[in-house]
mmCIF file of C-alpha atoms in Angstrom:
data_model
loop_
_atom_site.group_PDB
_atom_site.id
_atom_site.type_symbol
_atom_site.label_atom_id
_atom_site.label_comp_id
_atom_site.label_asym_id
_atom_site.label_seq_id
_atom_site.Cartn_x
_atom_site.Cartn_y
_atom_site.Cartn_z
ATOM 1 C CA MET A 139 -6.858 72.795 -18.338
ATOM 2 C CA HIS A 140 -4.423 74.426 -20.125
ATOM 3 C CA VAL A 141 -4.252 77.691 -19.868
ATOM 4 C CA TRP A 142 -4.465 78.396 -23.429
ATOM 5 C CA LYS A 143 -7.669 76.198 -23.585
ATOM 6 C CA GLN A 144 -9.260 78.510 -20.688
ATOM 7 C CA ARG A 145 -8.678 81.893 -22.707
ATOM 8 C CA LYS A 146 -9.295 79.430 -26.440
ATOM 9 C CA ARG A 147 -12.774 78.784 -23.293
ATOM 10 C CA ARG A 148 -12.637 82.938 -22.679
ATOM 11 C CA ALA A 149 -12.794 83.893 -26.040
ATOM 12 C CA ARG A 150 -15.419 82.383 -27.477
ATOM 13 C CA GLN A 151 -17.770 83.397 -24.241
ATOM 14 C CA ARG A 152 -16.811 87.356 -24.545
ATOM 15 C CA TYR A 153 -17.607 86.111 -28.398
ATOM 16 C CA ARG A 154 -20.939 85.349 -28.163
ATOM 17 C CA VAL A 155 -22.184 88.026 -25.448
ATOM 18 C CA TYR A 156 -21.187 90.689 -27.880
ATOM 19 C CA ALA A 157 -22.912 89.394 -29.993
ATOM 20 C CA PHE A 158 -26.071 88.852 -28.122
ATOM 21 C CA ILE A 159 -25.424 92.486 -26.896
ATOM 22 C CA VAL A 160 -25.102 93.209 -30.564
ATOM 23 C CA SER A 161 -28.471 91.593 -31.980
ATOM 24 C CA TYR A 162 -29.397 92.693 -29.218
ATOM 25 C CA ALA A 163 -28.971 96.035 -29.673
ATOM 26 C CA ARG A 164 -30.292 95.984 -33.164
ATOM 27 C CA GLU A 165 -33.126 94.306 -32.702
ATOM 28 C CA HIS A 166 -34.688 96.542 -29.514
ATOM 29 C CA ASN A 167 -34.191 99.683 -32.232
ATOM 30 C CA GLY A 168 -30.663 100.524 -30.805
ATOM 31 C CA THR A 169 -31.286 100.111 -27.207
ATOM 32 C CA PRO A 170 -28.784 97.685 -25.387
ATOM 33 C CA PRO A 171 -29.516 94.535 -23.191
ATOM 34 C CA ARG A 172 -29.536 95.198 -19.506
ATOM 35 C CA LEU A 173 -26.481 93.038 -17.706
ATOM 36 C CA VAL A 174 -30.013 91.028 -15.880
ATOM 37 C CA GLU A 175 -30.877 90.518 -19.483
ATOM 38 C CA ILE A 176 -27.923 88.988 -20.519
ATOM 39 C CA ALA A 177 -27.143 87.037 -17.126
ATOM 40 C CA ARG A 178 -30.879 85.484 -17.741
ATOM 41 C CA HIS A 179 -30.206 84.791 -20.973
ATOM 42 C CA PHE A 180 -26.344 83.151 -20.975
ATOM 43 C CA SER A 181 -27.829 81.053 -17.591
ATOM 44 C CA VAL A 182 -25.592 83.004 -16.082
ATOM 45 C CA ALA A 183 -25.248 84.986 -12.163
ATOM 46 C CA LEU A 184 -25.355 88.634 -13.223
ATOM 47 C CA ASN A 185 -21.461 89.946 -11.510
ATOM 48 C CA THR A 186 -20.493 86.923 -14.323
ATOM 49 C CA ALA A 187 -22.334 88.592 -16.954
ATOM 50 C CA ARG A 188 -21.264 91.535 -15.385
ATOM 51 C CA GLN A 189 -17.715 90.613 -15.813
ATOM 52 C CA HIS A 190 -18.337 89.789 -19.637
ATOM 53 C CA VAL A 191 -18.890 92.741 -20.264
ATOM 54 C CA PHE A 192 -16.584 95.022 -18.757
ATOM 55 C CA GLU A 193 -13.632 92.792 -19.976
ATOM 56 C CA LEU A 194 -15.794 93.535 -23.648
ATOM 57 C CA VAL A 195 -15.232 97.090 -21.994
ATOM 58 C CA ASN A 196 -11.501 96.964 -21.187
ATOM 59 C CA MET A 197 -11.107 95.995 -24.711
ATOM 60 C CA ARG A 198 -12.587 98.662 -26.598
ATOM 61 C CA LEU A 199 -15.570 97.276 -28.455
ATOM 62 C CA LEU A 200 -18.340 98.050 -25.776
ATOM 63 C CA ARG A 201 -18.415 101.311 -22.917
ATOM 64 C CA TYR A 202 -20.717 101.062 -19.752
ATOM 65 C CA GLU A 203 -22.263 104.653 -18.676
ATOM 66 C CA ASN A 204 -24.706 105.487 -15.860
ATOM 67 C CA SER A 205 -25.430 101.980 -15.978
ATOM 68 C CA GLN A 206 -26.373 101.347 -19.542
ATOM 69 C CA ILE A 207 -24.121 99.251 -22.035
ATOM 70 C CA ILE A 208 -23.172 101.691 -25.567
ATOM 71 C CA VAL A 209 -21.952 99.460 -28.886
ATOM 72 C CA GLU A 210 -18.381 101.013 -29.631
ATOM 73 C CA ASP A 211 -18.655 100.615 -32.991
ATOM 74 C CA ALA A 212 -22.369 101.785 -34.821
ATOM 75 C CA GLU A 213 -20.357 100.011 -38.013
ATOM 76 C CA TRP A 214 -20.183 97.010 -36.298
ATOM 77 C CA THR A 215 -18.638 93.532 -38.186
ATOM 78 C CA PRO A 216 -18.467 90.096 -35.984
ATOM 79 C CA PRO A 217 -15.679 89.396 -33.917
ATOM 80 C CA PRO A 218 -13.801 86.447 -35.341
ATOM 81 C CA GLN A 219 -14.295 82.786 -34.475
ATOM 82 C CA ALA A 220 -13.106 81.283 -31.479
ATOM 83 C CA ASP A 221 -12.072 78.243 -33.048
ATOM 84 C CA GLU A 222 -8.790 81.681 -35.779
ATOM 85 C CA ILE A 223 -8.349 83.836 -32.640
ATOM 86 C CA SER A 224 -4.297 82.825 -32.314
ATOM 87 C CA GLU A 225 -3.230 81.418 -28.694
ATOM 88 C CA GLY A 226 -1.501 85.282 -27.652
ATOM 89 C CA SER A 227 -4.481 87.287 -29.094
ATOM 90 C CA ASP A 228 -6.805 89.846 -26.997
ATOM 91 C CA PHE A 229 -10.402 88.525 -28.035
#
Protein backbone atom coordinates (compact mmCIF):
# COMPACT_ATOMS: atom_id res chain seq x y z
CA MET A 1 0.00 0.00 0.00
CA HIS A 2 1.29 3.45 -0.84
CA VAL A 3 2.24 5.70 2.04
CA TRP A 4 -0.38 8.32 1.10
CA LYS A 5 -3.12 5.68 1.13
CA GLN A 6 -2.04 4.60 4.60
CA ARG A 7 -2.11 8.21 5.76
CA LYS A 8 -5.56 8.76 4.32
CA ARG A 9 -6.83 5.57 5.96
CA ARG A 10 -5.33 6.64 9.27
CA ALA A 11 -6.93 10.09 8.91
CA ARG A 12 -10.33 8.47 8.37
CA GLN A 13 -9.84 6.39 11.52
CA ARG A 14 -8.86 9.47 13.53
CA TYR A 15 -11.93 11.31 12.22
CA ARG A 16 -14.22 8.45 13.28
CA VAL A 17 -12.66 8.22 16.74
CA TYR A 18 -12.89 11.98 17.26
CA ALA A 19 -16.49 12.10 16.06
CA PHE A 20 -17.39 9.19 18.35
CA ILE A 21 -15.77 10.84 21.38
CA VAL A 22 -17.60 14.11 20.81
CA SER A 23 -20.98 12.52 20.12
CA TYR A 24 -20.59 10.21 23.13
CA ALA A 25 -19.79 13.18 25.36
CA ARG A 26 -22.82 15.06 24.07
CA GLU A 27 -25.10 12.08 24.70
CA HIS A 28 -23.70 11.54 28.20
CA ASN A 29 -23.91 15.12 29.54
CA GLY A 30 -20.29 15.96 28.78
CA THR A 31 -18.81 12.73 30.11
CA PRO A 32 -16.34 11.40 27.52
CA PRO A 33 -15.92 7.70 26.79
CA ARG A 34 -13.20 5.68 28.46
CA LEU A 35 -10.53 4.04 26.32
CA VAL A 36 -12.15 0.66 26.82
CA GLU A 37 -15.45 2.03 25.48
CA ILE A 38 -13.70 3.41 22.40
CA ALA A 39 -11.96 0.07 21.82
CA ARG A 40 -15.24 -1.79 22.21
CA HIS A 41 -17.11 0.57 19.87
CA PHE A 42 -14.54 0.17 17.09
CA SER A 43 -13.77 -3.51 17.82
CA VAL A 44 -10.08 -2.80 18.25
CA ALA A 45 -7.50 -3.57 20.92
CA LEU A 46 -7.21 -1.20 23.86
CA ASN A 47 -3.72 -0.18 22.73
CA THR A 48 -5.07 0.74 19.29
CA ALA A 49 -7.75 2.93 20.86
CA ARG A 50 -5.09 4.53 23.07
CA GLN A 51 -2.93 5.22 20.02
CA HIS A 52 -5.82 6.96 18.22
CA VAL A 53 -6.57 9.08 21.27
CA PHE A 54 -2.95 10.12 21.73
CA GLU A 55 -2.69 11.06 18.06
CA LEU A 56 -5.67 13.37 18.64
CA VAL A 57 -3.98 14.68 21.80
CA ASN A 58 -0.85 15.45 19.77
CA MET A 59 -3.05 17.32 17.29
CA ARG A 60 -4.42 19.31 20.27
CA LEU A 61 -8.00 18.27 19.57
CA LEU A 62 -8.17 16.40 22.90
CA ARG A 63 -6.42 16.43 26.25
CA TYR A 64 -5.80 13.38 28.37
CA GLU A 65 -5.57 14.09 32.08
CA ASN A 66 -5.96 11.77 35.04
CA SER A 67 -6.99 8.91 32.72
CA GLN A 68 -9.82 11.02 31.29
CA ILE A 69 -10.33 12.34 27.78
CA ILE A 70 -11.17 16.03 27.54
CA VAL A 71 -12.47 17.55 24.31
CA GLU A 72 -10.52 20.77 23.78
CA ASP A 73 -13.07 22.81 21.85
CA ALA A 74 -16.43 23.20 23.54
CA GLU A 75 -17.83 24.63 20.30
CA TRP A 76 -17.09 21.48 18.35
CA THR A 77 -16.90 21.65 14.60
CA PRO A 78 -16.49 18.45 12.67
CA PRO A 79 -13.06 17.78 11.20
CA PRO A 80 -12.76 17.57 7.42
CA GLN A 81 -14.15 14.49 5.75
CA ALA A 82 -11.50 11.93 4.83
CA ASP A 83 -11.89 12.59 1.10
CA GLU A 84 -11.27 16.32 1.73
CA ILE A 85 -7.93 15.68 3.41
CA SER A 86 -4.94 16.56 1.27
CA GLU A 87 -1.86 14.38 1.13
CA GLY A 88 0.28 16.70 3.27
CA SER A 89 -2.44 17.50 5.80
CA ASP A 90 -1.82 16.97 9.53
CA PHE A 91 -5.24 15.46 10.04
